Amino acid sequence: MNQERILIVDYGGQYTHLISRRCRELGVYAEIVPQNAVFKESLLGGVRGVILSGGPRTVSESDLSEPFDTNQETLREQGIGVLGICFGHQLLAKKLGANIDEGENPEYGQTEITLSGNPSILHGLEKAQHVWMSHSDQVSNPPDTMQVLATSNEGHVAAFASSDSRVFGVQFHPEVAHTPNGMTVLDAFLRDVCGYQHKWMPEDQIQEITKQLTEEIGKEKVIMGTSGGVDSTVAAVLLQHAIGNRLFCVFVDNGLLRFGEREEVESAFQSMGFENFITVDAADEFLKNLDGIIDPEEKRRIIADTFIEVFERTAEQLREEYGDFAFLGQGTIYPDRVESAATGSATAVIKSHHNVKLPDWIRLSVVEPLKHFYKDEVRAVGEELGIPSEMISRQPFPGPSLAIRIGGPVTKNQLTILRQADRILQEEVRRDSIYPRIWQSFCVLIPIRSVGVMGDERTYDQAVVLRIVESRDAMTASVSRPNWDNLLRIASRIANEVEGVNRVVYDITSKPPGTIEWY
């Protein structure tokens, strides 16, 4: 990775990952660290700036104690710039001697701020600028060591700079799209205050990643479960570049895949020159274990356990034929590690749903080529590697596959109905002008029957829900607005071509309050 980087201190805010991603979009590599991280020399290598995230609580005395107090002194001594956002803004203001009034100034959503005489890092904003707020506490009585850069409502402190222009705070969220020109604030802090020079790009890291993998793995072999999704595919190609045919990819067909998916994945990996790509047909085993199961969480558990059993058997068979494996390849990406508290570059905690539990006789080290990247960065790396576009642009697909898009027991008949409906949706939605913006588009088969009329005869069949959403990271999602005629054509085709369906509805729920998947 590039030597230059910025640290994002996570105080539990919902936008911490977004701050990190925005910095990377601006060309500065960002890494998230927990709030109890101690800023030792080893952690601060290449660091020119630190951002304190938002958080869901009021600043307390414990927040101002160790390691915060010593960390701030270390940053001051080394001339490292500091920016606080929302909670971080309040924390730094309190440190500089201001007061925090609890619950005195609730501001949520769009709020207008007014810039003061010296805009400093706010120079890219309008004099009167709408920004996105989400807080109830406020900073008051700023001391002489603070210069107010902007105010909101009745003169409330919306942004400040320390007298030496090394510490800054903004009460609003410059990282969200709801703050117009917000990226200019982050860019001014990164470039003007911190002095970052280089422009970090994920695709430029390929050579370094390949070198690290080659050194780490040596002459050993790697086994890897490959779903055909973006993450595991890009990770597999990076490993292939590093160790060639010493990589063994296992693709488990659980019988719950989308129409033509197995053939598409097999064809793609064959075209990319994978010599050891093993497909395991375990459809009957998965369906047998799912027989009669309705609860979606129980479906997830059964599918995960069955996958582990199938993978273990396959790994043992491959070991007997090709010898021992030393490494398990995984497509873990950066958010997975942070969510499991593995925020430092030297940590190796793996989120449980990414970890394949292997038998005692296989004692493998985990190798994760994508552990530093976000999803959009993984796609950029994949494009640079020349992976087929249909694999890079694949929509996210849940691990439990179609099983959790069926509201009720999973049977071959229900899978056929859902698979055919989804095939029609995908064929038609690709023709719509909104397709490049779509995050996910899929069908849900719900356990509700209704009366219909087809060919002058009464029907009593199932309903299919169409779900099409737009998002950048799945943290939030908005409902897509396909062409109305296209939507009507999709509904007509499903009702006429898919036996067992007589009603099609369109889900217009955003996230929040709903989730993207139904079950």
Coordinates of C-alpha atoms in Angstrom, one line a residue:
M1 CA 0.0 0.0 0.0
N2 CA 1.0 3.6 -0.5
Q3 CA 3.0 5.1 2.4
E4 CA 0.7 8.0 2.9
R5 CA -2.5 7.4 4.8
I6 CA -5.1 9.0 7.1
L7 CA -6.6 7.4 10.2
I8 CA -10.3 7.5 10.9
V9 CA -11.0 7.1 14.6
D10 CA -14.3 5.2 15.0
Y11 CA -16.6 6.5 17.8
G12 CA -19.5 4.4 16.7
G13 CA -20.9 6.7 14.1
Q14 CA -23.1 5.3 11.3
Y15 CA -21.0 7.1 8.7
T16 CA -17.5 6.0 9.7
H17 CA -17.1 3.8 6.7
L18 CA -18.4 6.6 4.5
I19 CA -15.7 9.0 5.8
S20 CA -13.1 6.4 5.0
R21 CA -14.4 5.8 1.5
R22 CA -14.7 9.5 0.7
C23 CA -11.0 10.1 1.7
R24 CA -10.0 7.2 -0.6
E25 CA -12.2 8.7 -3.4
L26 CA -10.1 11.9 -3.0
G27 CA -6.9 9.9 -3.4
V28 CA -5.8 9.4 0.2
Y29 CA -5.7 5.9 1.6
A30 CA -7.8 5.7 4.8
E31 CA -7.7 3.2 7.6
I32 CA -10.2 2.9 10.4
V33 CA -9.0 2.4 14.0
P34 CA -10.9 2.0 17.2
Q35 CA -11.3 4.9 19.7
N36 CA -9.0 3.2 22.2
A37 CA -6.1 3.0 19.7
V38 CA -2.9 4.4 21.1
F39 CA -1.0 6.5 18.6
K40 CA 2.4 4.9 18.8
E41 CA 5.1 5.5 16.3
S42 CA 4.3 2.2 14.5
L43 CA 0.7 3.3 14.0
L44 CA 1.5 6.8 12.8
G45 CA 3.9 5.8 10.0
G46 CA 2.9 7.8 6.9
V47 CA 0.0 9.5 8.7
R48 CA -0.4 13.2 8.0
G49 CA -4.0 13.6 9.3
V50 CA -6.6 12.1 11.6
I51 CA -10.4 12.3 11.5
L52 CA -12.6 11.7 14.5
S53 CA -15.9 10.2 13.5
G54 CA -19.4 10.9 14.7
G55 CA -21.0 8.9 17.5
P56 CA -24.3 8.2 19.2
R57 CA -23.6 9.8 22.6
T58 CA -22.7 12.8 24.6
V59 CA -19.1 13.7 25.2
S60 CA -18.0 12.5 28.7
E61 CA -15.0 12.9 30.9
S62 CA -13.9 9.3 30.0
D63 CA -13.8 10.3 26.3
L64 CA -11.3 13.1 27.2
S65 CA -9.0 10.8 29.3
E66 CA -6.5 8.3 28.0
P67 CA -5.7 7.4 25.4
F68 CA -7.4 10.5 23.8
D69 CA -5.4 13.1 25.8
T70 CA -2.0 11.6 25.1
N71 CA -3.0 10.9 21.5
Q72 CA -3.9 14.6 20.9
E73 CA -0.6 15.7 22.4
T74 CA 1.3 13.3 20.1
L75 CA -0.5 14.6 17.1
R76 CA 0.2 18.2 18.1
E77 CA 3.9 17.5 18.6
Q78 CA 4.2 15.8 15.2
G79 CA 2.2 18.5 13.4
I80 CA -0.5 16.0 12.3
G81 CA -3.8 17.7 11.3
V82 CA -7.0 16.7 13.1
L83 CA -10.6 17.0 12.0
G84 CA -13.6 16.2 14.1
I85 CA -17.0 15.4 12.5
C86 CA -20.3 15.7 14.6
F87 CA -19.3 13.9 17.9
G88 CA -15.6 14.4 17.0
H89 CA -16.3 18.1 16.5
Q90 CA -17.8 18.3 20.0
L91 CA -15.0 16.2 21.5
L92 CA -12.2 18.4 20.1
A93 CA -14.1 21.6 21.1
K94 CA -14.4 20.4 24.6
K95 CA -10.6 19.6 24.6
L96 CA -9.9 23.2 23.5
G97 CA -12.0 24.6 26.4
A98 CA -15.5 25.0 24.9
N99 CA -18.7 23.9 26.6
I100 CA -21.0 21.1 25.4
D101 CA -24.7 21.8 26.0
E102 CA -26.6 18.5 26.1
G103 CA -29.8 18.3 24.0
E104 CA -29.9 22.1 23.7
N105 CA -29.8 22.3 19.9
P106 CA -31.4 19.4 18.1
E107 CA -30.7 19.7 14.3
Y108 CA -31.6 16.8 12.0
G109 CA -31.6 16.8 8.2
Q110 CA -31.0 19.8 6.0
T111 CA -29.8 22.8 7.9
E112 CA -28.5 26.1 6.7
I113 CA -25.1 27.4 8.0
T114 CA -23.5 30.8 7.5
L115 CA -19.8 31.1 6.9
S116 CA -17.8 33.6 8.9
G117 CA -15.1 36.0 7.6
N118 CA -12.3 33.4 7.3
P119 CA -13.7 30.2 5.7
S120 CA -10.5 28.2 6.0
I121 CA -11.3 24.5 5.1
L122 CA -14.9 25.7 4.2
H123 CA -13.7 27.8 1.3
G124 CA -15.5 25.5 -1.2
L125 CA -18.9 26.1 0.4
E126 CA -21.4 28.9 -0.3
K127 CA -21.6 31.8 2.1
A128 CA -25.0 30.4 3.1
Q129 CA -24.8 26.6 2.6
H130 CA -27.3 23.8 3.3
V131 CA -25.6 20.9 5.1
W132 CA -26.7 17.6 6.7
M133 CA -27.0 17.6 10.5
S134 CA -27.7 14.8 12.9
H135 CA -27.2 15.9 16.5
S136 CA -28.8 17.3 19.6
D137 CA -25.8 18.5 21.7
Q138 CA -24.1 21.7 20.8
V139 CA -20.8 23.5 21.2
S140 CA -21.0 26.8 23.2
N141 CA -18.8 29.4 24.7
P142 CA -15.8 28.9 22.4
P143 CA -12.6 30.1 24.0
D144 CA -10.0 32.4 22.4
T145 CA -8.1 29.2 21.2
M146 CA -11.0 28.5 18.8
Q147 CA -12.0 30.5 15.7
V148 CA -15.6 30.0 14.7
L149 CA -15.8 29.3 10.9
A150 CA -19.5 28.9 10.5
T151 CA -22.7 29.1 12.6
S152 CA -26.2 27.7 12.3
N153 CA -29.6 28.9 13.5
E154 CA -29.1 31.3 16.4
G155 CA -25.4 31.6 16.2
H156 CA -24.6 28.0 17.1
V157 CA -21.1 26.8 16.4
A158 CA -21.2 24.7 13.2
A159 CA -17.5 24.7 12.4
F160 CA -14.3 25.9 14.1
A161 CA -10.5 25.9 13.7
S162 CA -7.9 26.0 16.5
S163 CA -5.8 29.2 16.7
D164 CA -2.8 27.3 15.1
S165 CA -5.0 26.0 12.3
R166 CA -4.1 22.3 13.0
V167 CA -7.4 21.2 14.7
F168 CA -10.8 21.6 13.0
G169 CA -14.3 20.6 13.8
V170 CA -17.5 20.5 11.7
Q171 CA -20.9 19.8 13.4
F172 CA -22.4 18.7 10.0
H173 CA -21.5 15.7 7.9
P174 CA -19.4 16.7 4.8
E175 CA -19.1 13.0 3.8
V176 CA -22.8 12.5 3.0
A177 CA -24.3 13.3 -0.4
H178 CA -27.0 15.4 1.4
T179 CA -24.3 18.0 2.0
P180 CA -23.7 19.8 -1.3
N181 CA -20.0 20.6 -1.8
G182 CA -19.1 18.5 1.3
M183 CA -16.3 16.8 -0.5
T184 CA -14.5 20.2 -0.8
V185 CA -14.3 20.3 3.0
L186 CA -12.6 17.0 3.2
D187 CA -10.3 17.8 0.2
A188 CA -9.2 21.1 1.8
F189 CA -8.4 19.3 5.0
L190 CA -6.5 16.5 3.3
R191 CA -4.5 18.6 0.8
D192 CA -4.3 22.1 2.3
V193 CA -4.0 21.3 6.0
C194 CA -2.4 17.8 6.0
G195 CA -0.4 18.2 2.9
Y196 CA -1.1 14.9 1.2
Q197 CA 0.7 14.8 -2.1
H198 CA 0.1 11.4 -3.8
K199 CA -3.1 10.2 -5.3
W200 CA -3.9 6.7 -4.1
M201 CA -5.9 4.4 -6.5
P202 CA -6.9 0.8 -5.7
E203 CA -5.9 -0.5 -9.1
D204 CA -2.4 0.8 -8.7
Q205 CA -1.9 -1.7 -5.8
I206 CA -2.1 -4.8 -7.9
Q207 CA 1.7 -5.3 -8.3
E208 CA 2.3 -4.8 -4.6
I209 CA -0.5 -7.2 -3.6
T210 CA 0.8 -9.9 -6.0
K211 CA 4.3 -9.5 -4.6
Q212 CA 3.1 -9.8 -1.0
L213 CA 1.0 -12.9 -1.8
T214 CA 4.0 -14.5 -3.5
E215 CA 6.2 -13.9 -0.5
E216 CA 3.6 -15.0 2.0
I217 CA 2.6 -18.2 0.3
G218 CA 6.0 -19.2 -1.0
K219 CA 5.8 -22.6 -2.7
E220 CA 2.7 -23.8 -0.8
K221 CA -0.8 -24.5 -2.2
V222 CA -4.0 -22.6 -1.5
I223 CA -7.6 -23.9 -1.4
M224 CA -10.5 -21.5 -1.8
G225 CA -14.3 -21.5 -1.8
T226 CA -15.4 -19.5 -4.9
S227 CA -19.0 -18.3 -5.3
G228 CA -18.6 -16.5 -8.6
G229 CA -19.3 -13.2 -6.8
V230 CA -17.2 -10.1 -7.3
D231 CA -15.1 -10.4 -4.1
S232 CA -14.2 -14.1 -4.4
T233 CA -13.6 -13.9 -8.1
V234 CA -11.2 -10.9 -7.9
A235 CA -9.4 -12.5 -4.9
A236 CA -9.0 -15.7 -6.9
V237 CA -7.5 -13.9 -9.9
L238 CA -5.0 -12.1 -7.7
L239 CA -4.0 -15.4 -6.1
Q240 CA -3.7 -17.0 -9.5
H241 CA -1.4 -14.2 -10.7
A242 CA 0.8 -14.8 -7.6
I243 CA 0.9 -18.7 -7.5
G244 CA -0.5 -20.0 -10.7
N245 CA -1.8 -23.6 -10.6
R246 CA -1.1 -24.0 -6.9
L247 CA -4.5 -22.4 -6.3
F248 CA -7.5 -24.8 -6.1
C249 CA -10.9 -23.1 -6.4
V250 CA -14.0 -25.0 -5.1
F251 CA -17.4 -23.9 -6.5
V252 CA -20.3 -25.6 -4.6
D253 CA -23.6 -25.8 -6.6
N254 CA -26.1 -25.8 -3.8
G255 CA -29.1 -26.1 -6.1
L256 CA -30.2 -22.6 -5.0
L257 CA -28.5 -20.6 -7.7
R258 CA -30.1 -18.2 -10.3
F259 CA -30.9 -19.2 -13.8
G260 CA -27.8 -20.2 -15.7
E261 CA -25.5 -19.1 -12.9
R262 CA -23.4 -22.3 -12.6
E263 CA -22.7 -22.4 -16.3
E264 CA -21.8 -18.7 -16.3
V265 CA -19.3 -19.1 -13.4
E266 CA -17.7 -22.2 -14.9
S267 CA -17.4 -20.6 -18.3
A268 CA -15.8 -17.4 -16.8
F269 CA -13.2 -19.2 -14.8
Q270 CA -12.4 -21.5 -17.7
S271 CA -11.9 -18.4 -19.9
M272 CA -9.6 -16.9 -17.2
G273 CA -7.3 -19.9 -17.4
F274 CA -7.9 -21.5 -14.0
E275 CA -6.4 -25.0 -14.2
N276 CA -7.8 -26.3 -10.8
F277 CA -11.5 -25.2 -10.7
I278 CA -13.6 -27.9 -9.1
T279 CA -17.4 -27.8 -9.3
V280 CA -19.3 -29.8 -6.6
D281 CA -22.9 -30.6 -7.3
A282 CA -24.5 -30.8 -3.9
A283 CA -28.0 -29.7 -4.8
D284 CA -29.8 -32.8 -3.5
E285 CA -27.9 -32.6 -0.1
F286 CA -28.9 -28.9 0.4
L287 CA -32.5 -29.4 -0.5
K288 CA -32.8 -32.5 1.7
N289 CA -31.5 -30.5 4.7
L290 CA -33.8 -27.6 4.0
D291 CA -36.9 -29.8 3.7
G292 CA -39.8 -28.2 5.5
I293 CA -37.8 -25.2 6.9
I294 CA -39.6 -21.9 6.9
D295 CA -37.7 -19.6 9.2
P296 CA -35.1 -17.6 7.2
E297 CA -32.5 -17.6 9.9
E298 CA -32.8 -21.4 10.2
K299 CA -32.4 -21.6 6.4
R300 CA -29.1 -19.6 6.7
R301 CA -27.8 -21.8 9.5
I302 CA -28.5 -25.0 7.6
I303 CA -27.1 -23.7 4.3
A304 CA -23.9 -22.5 6.1
D305 CA -23.5 -25.8 8.0
T306 CA -24.1 -27.9 4.8
F307 CA -21.6 -25.8 2.8
I308 CA -19.0 -26.4 5.5
E309 CA -19.6 -30.2 5.3
V310 CA -19.4 -30.2 1.5
F311 CA -16.3 -28.1 1.5
E312 CA -14.6 -30.3 4.1
R313 CA -15.3 -33.4 2.1
T314 CA -14.0 -31.8 -1.0
A315 CA -10.9 -30.4 0.7
E316 CA -10.1 -33.9 2.1
Q317 CA -10.5 -35.5 -1.4
L318 CA -8.2 -32.8 -2.9
R319 CA -5.6 -33.3 -0.2
E320 CA -5.5 -37.0 -0.8
E321 CA -5.0 -36.4 -4.5
Y322 CA -2.7 -33.4 -4.5
G323 CA -1.1 -33.2 -1.1
D324 CA -1.5 -30.8 1.8
F325 CA -2.7 -27.3 1.6
A326 CA -1.1 -24.6 3.7
F327 CA -3.5 -21.7 3.1
L328 CA -7.2 -20.9 2.8
G329 CA -8.0 -18.1 0.4
Q330 CA -10.9 -15.8 1.2
G331 CA -12.5 -12.8 -0.4
T332 CA -12.9 -10.9 2.8
I333 CA -13.0 -7.1 2.2
Y334 CA -12.3 -4.2 4.5
P335 CA -15.8 -3.6 5.9
D336 CA -15.9 -7.2 7.1
R337 CA -12.7 -6.8 9.0
V338 CA -13.8 -3.5 10.6
E339 CA -17.2 -4.9 11.6
S340 CA -15.4 -7.7 13.4
A341 CA -13.1 -5.2 15.1
A342 CA -10.1 -6.1 12.9
T343 CA -9.4 -2.5 12.1
G344 CA -5.7 -2.4 12.2
S345 CA -3.6 -3.4 9.2
A346 CA -1.8 -6.0 11.3
T347 CA -4.9 -7.6 12.7
A348 CA -6.5 -10.8 11.3
V349 CA -9.9 -11.2 12.9
I350 CA -12.3 -12.6 10.4
K351 CA -16.0 -12.0 10.4
S352 CA -17.6 -15.4 11.2
H353 CA -19.8 -15.6 8.0
H354 CA -16.6 -15.3 5.9
N355 CA -14.7 -18.0 7.8
V356 CA -14.9 -21.6 6.7
K357 CA -14.6 -23.8 9.7
L358 CA -12.2 -26.6 8.7
P359 CA -11.5 -30.0 10.4
D360 CA -8.5 -30.3 12.7
W361 CA -6.4 -32.2 10.2
I362 CA -6.5 -29.1 7.9
R363 CA -4.6 -26.4 9.8
L364 CA -4.5 -23.5 7.4
S365 CA -3.4 -19.9 7.5
V366 CA -5.9 -17.5 6.0
V367 CA -4.8 -15.4 3.0
E368 CA -7.0 -12.4 2.1
P369 CA -5.9 -10.4 -1.0
L370 CA -8.7 -7.9 -0.7
K371 CA -8.6 -7.2 3.0
H372 CA -7.8 -3.5 2.5
F373 CA -10.5 -2.7 -0.1
Y374 CA -14.2 -1.6 -0.3
K375 CA -16.6 -3.1 -2.8
D376 CA -16.2 -0.4 -5.4
E377 CA -12.4 -0.6 -5.1
V378 CA -12.6 -4.4 -5.6
R379 CA -14.5 -3.8 -8.9
A380 CA -11.8 -1.3 -10.0
V381 CA -9.1 -3.9 -9.3
G382 CA -11.1 -6.5 -11.2
E383 CA -11.4 -4.3 -14.2
E384 CA -7.7 -3.6 -14.2
L385 CA -7.0 -7.3 -14.0
G386 CA -9.1 -7.9 -17.1
I387 CA -11.8 -10.0 -15.5
P388 CA -14.9 -10.4 -17.8
S389 CA -17.3 -7.4 -17.2
E390 CA -20.2 -9.7 -16.6
M391 CA -18.4 -11.0 -13.5
I392 CA -17.3 -7.6 -12.3
S393 CA -20.7 -6.0 -12.7
R394 CA -22.6 -8.9 -11.0
Q395 CA -25.1 -7.7 -8.5
P396 CA -24.6 -8.8 -4.8
F397 CA -26.2 -12.2 -4.2
P398 CA -26.8 -13.5 -0.6
G399 CA -24.9 -16.5 0.6
P400 CA -28.1 -18.5 1.2
S401 CA -29.0 -17.8 -2.4
L402 CA -32.6 -18.2 -3.6
A403 CA -33.6 -19.9 -0.4
I404 CA -34.1 -16.6 1.4
R405 CA -36.1 -15.2 -1.4
I406 CA -38.7 -17.8 -1.0
G407 CA -41.2 -17.1 1.8
G408 CA -41.8 -20.6 3.0
P409 CA -40.4 -24.1 2.5
V410 CA -37.8 -24.5 -0.3
T411 CA -38.8 -27.1 -2.9
K412 CA -37.7 -27.8 -6.4
N413 CA -41.0 -26.5 -7.7
Q414 CA -40.7 -23.2 -5.8
L415 CA -37.1 -22.8 -7.0
T416 CA -38.2 -23.3 -10.6
I417 CA -40.9 -20.7 -10.3
L418 CA -38.6 -18.1 -8.7
R419 CA -35.8 -18.9 -11.0
Q420 CA -38.0 -18.3 -14.1
A421 CA -39.5 -15.1 -12.7
D422 CA -36.0 -13.8 -11.9
R423 CA -34.7 -14.7 -15.4
I424 CA -37.5 -12.5 -17.0
L425 CA -36.8 -9.6 -14.6
Q426 CA -33.1 -9.7 -15.4
E427 CA -33.7 -9.9 -19.2
E428 CA -36.0 -6.9 -19.2
V429 CA -34.3 -4.7 -16.6
R430 CA -31.0 -4.8 -18.6
R431 CA -32.8 -3.0 -21.4
D432 CA -33.9 -0.1 -19.1
S433 CA -31.8 3.1 -19.0
I434 CA -31.6 2.8 -15.2
Y435 CA -29.7 -0.5 -15.3
P436 CA -26.2 1.0 -14.7
R437 CA -27.5 2.6 -11.5
I438 CA -29.1 -0.5 -10.1
W439 CA -27.4 -2.1 -7.0
Q440 CA -29.8 -5.1 -6.9
S441 CA -32.8 -6.3 -8.8
F442 CA -34.5 -9.6 -7.9
C443 CA -37.8 -11.4 -7.3
V444 CA -39.3 -12.6 -4.1
L445 CA -41.8 -15.5 -4.0
I446 CA -44.1 -14.8 -1.1
P447 CA -46.3 -17.4 0.6
I448 CA -49.5 -15.6 -0.3
R449 CA -52.1 -16.9 -2.8
S450 CA -54.7 -14.7 -4.5
V451 CA -57.6 -15.2 -6.9
G452 CA -57.0 -14.4 -10.5
V453 CA -58.5 -14.9 -13.9
M454 CA -56.6 -16.4 -16.9
G455 CA -58.3 -17.5 -20.0
D456 CA -61.8 -17.1 -18.5
E457 CA -60.8 -19.5 -15.7
R458 CA -60.3 -18.8 -12.0
T459 CA -56.8 -19.2 -10.7
Y460 CA -55.6 -19.3 -7.1
D461 CA -51.8 -18.9 -7.4
Q462 CA -48.8 -17.2 -5.8
A463 CA -47.5 -13.6 -6.0
V464 CA -44.1 -12.5 -7.0
V465 CA -42.6 -9.3 -5.6
L466 CA -40.2 -7.3 -7.8
R467 CA -37.4 -5.5 -5.8
I468 CA -35.1 -3.0 -7.6
V469 CA -33.0 -0.6 -5.6
E470 CA -30.1 1.8 -6.1
S471 CA -27.3 2.2 -3.6
R472 CA -23.5 2.7 -3.4
D473 CA -22.8 0.5 -0.4
A474 CA -26.0 -1.1 0.8
M475 CA -26.0 0.9 4.0
T476 CA -29.0 2.8 2.5
A477 CA -30.9 2.2 -0.6
S478 CA -33.5 4.0 -2.7
V479 CA -36.2 2.5 -4.9
S480 CA -35.4 2.5 -8.6
R481 CA -37.9 4.0 -11.0
P482 CA -37.8 1.9 -14.1
N483 CA -39.7 2.9 -17.2
W484 CA -43.4 2.3 -16.5
D485 CA -43.9 0.4 -19.7
N486 CA -41.0 -1.8 -18.9
L487 CA -42.4 -2.6 -15.5
L488 CA -45.7 -3.5 -17.0
R489 CA -44.0 -5.7 -19.5
I490 CA -42.1 -7.5 -16.8
A491 CA -45.3 -8.2 -14.8
S492 CA -47.1 -9.4 -17.9
R493 CA -44.3 -11.8 -18.9
I494 CA -44.0 -13.3 -15.5
A495 CA -47.8 -13.8 -15.1
N496 CA -48.1 -15.3 -18.6
E497 CA -44.8 -17.3 -18.8
V498 CA -44.3 -18.6 -15.2
E499 CA -46.7 -21.3 -14.2
G500 CA -48.0 -20.9 -10.7
V501 CA -47.9 -17.0 -10.6
N502 CA -50.9 -14.8 -11.2
R503 CA -50.0 -11.6 -9.5
V504 CA -46.8 -9.4 -9.6
V505 CA -46.2 -6.4 -7.3
Y506 CA -43.5 -3.8 -7.1
D507 CA -41.8 -3.1 -3.7
I508 CA -41.4 0.7 -3.3
T509 CA -39.9 0.6 0.2
S510 CA -36.5 2.3 0.7
K511 CA -33.8 1.3 3.2
P512 CA -34.5 2.4 5.9
P513 CA -37.1 1.6 7.0
G514 CA -37.0 -1.7 5.0
T515 CA -34.0 -3.8 4.3
I516 CA -32.9 -4.7 0.7
E517 CA -33.6 -8.4 1.1
W518 CA -37.0 -9.5 2.4
Y519 CA -35.9 -12.4 4.5

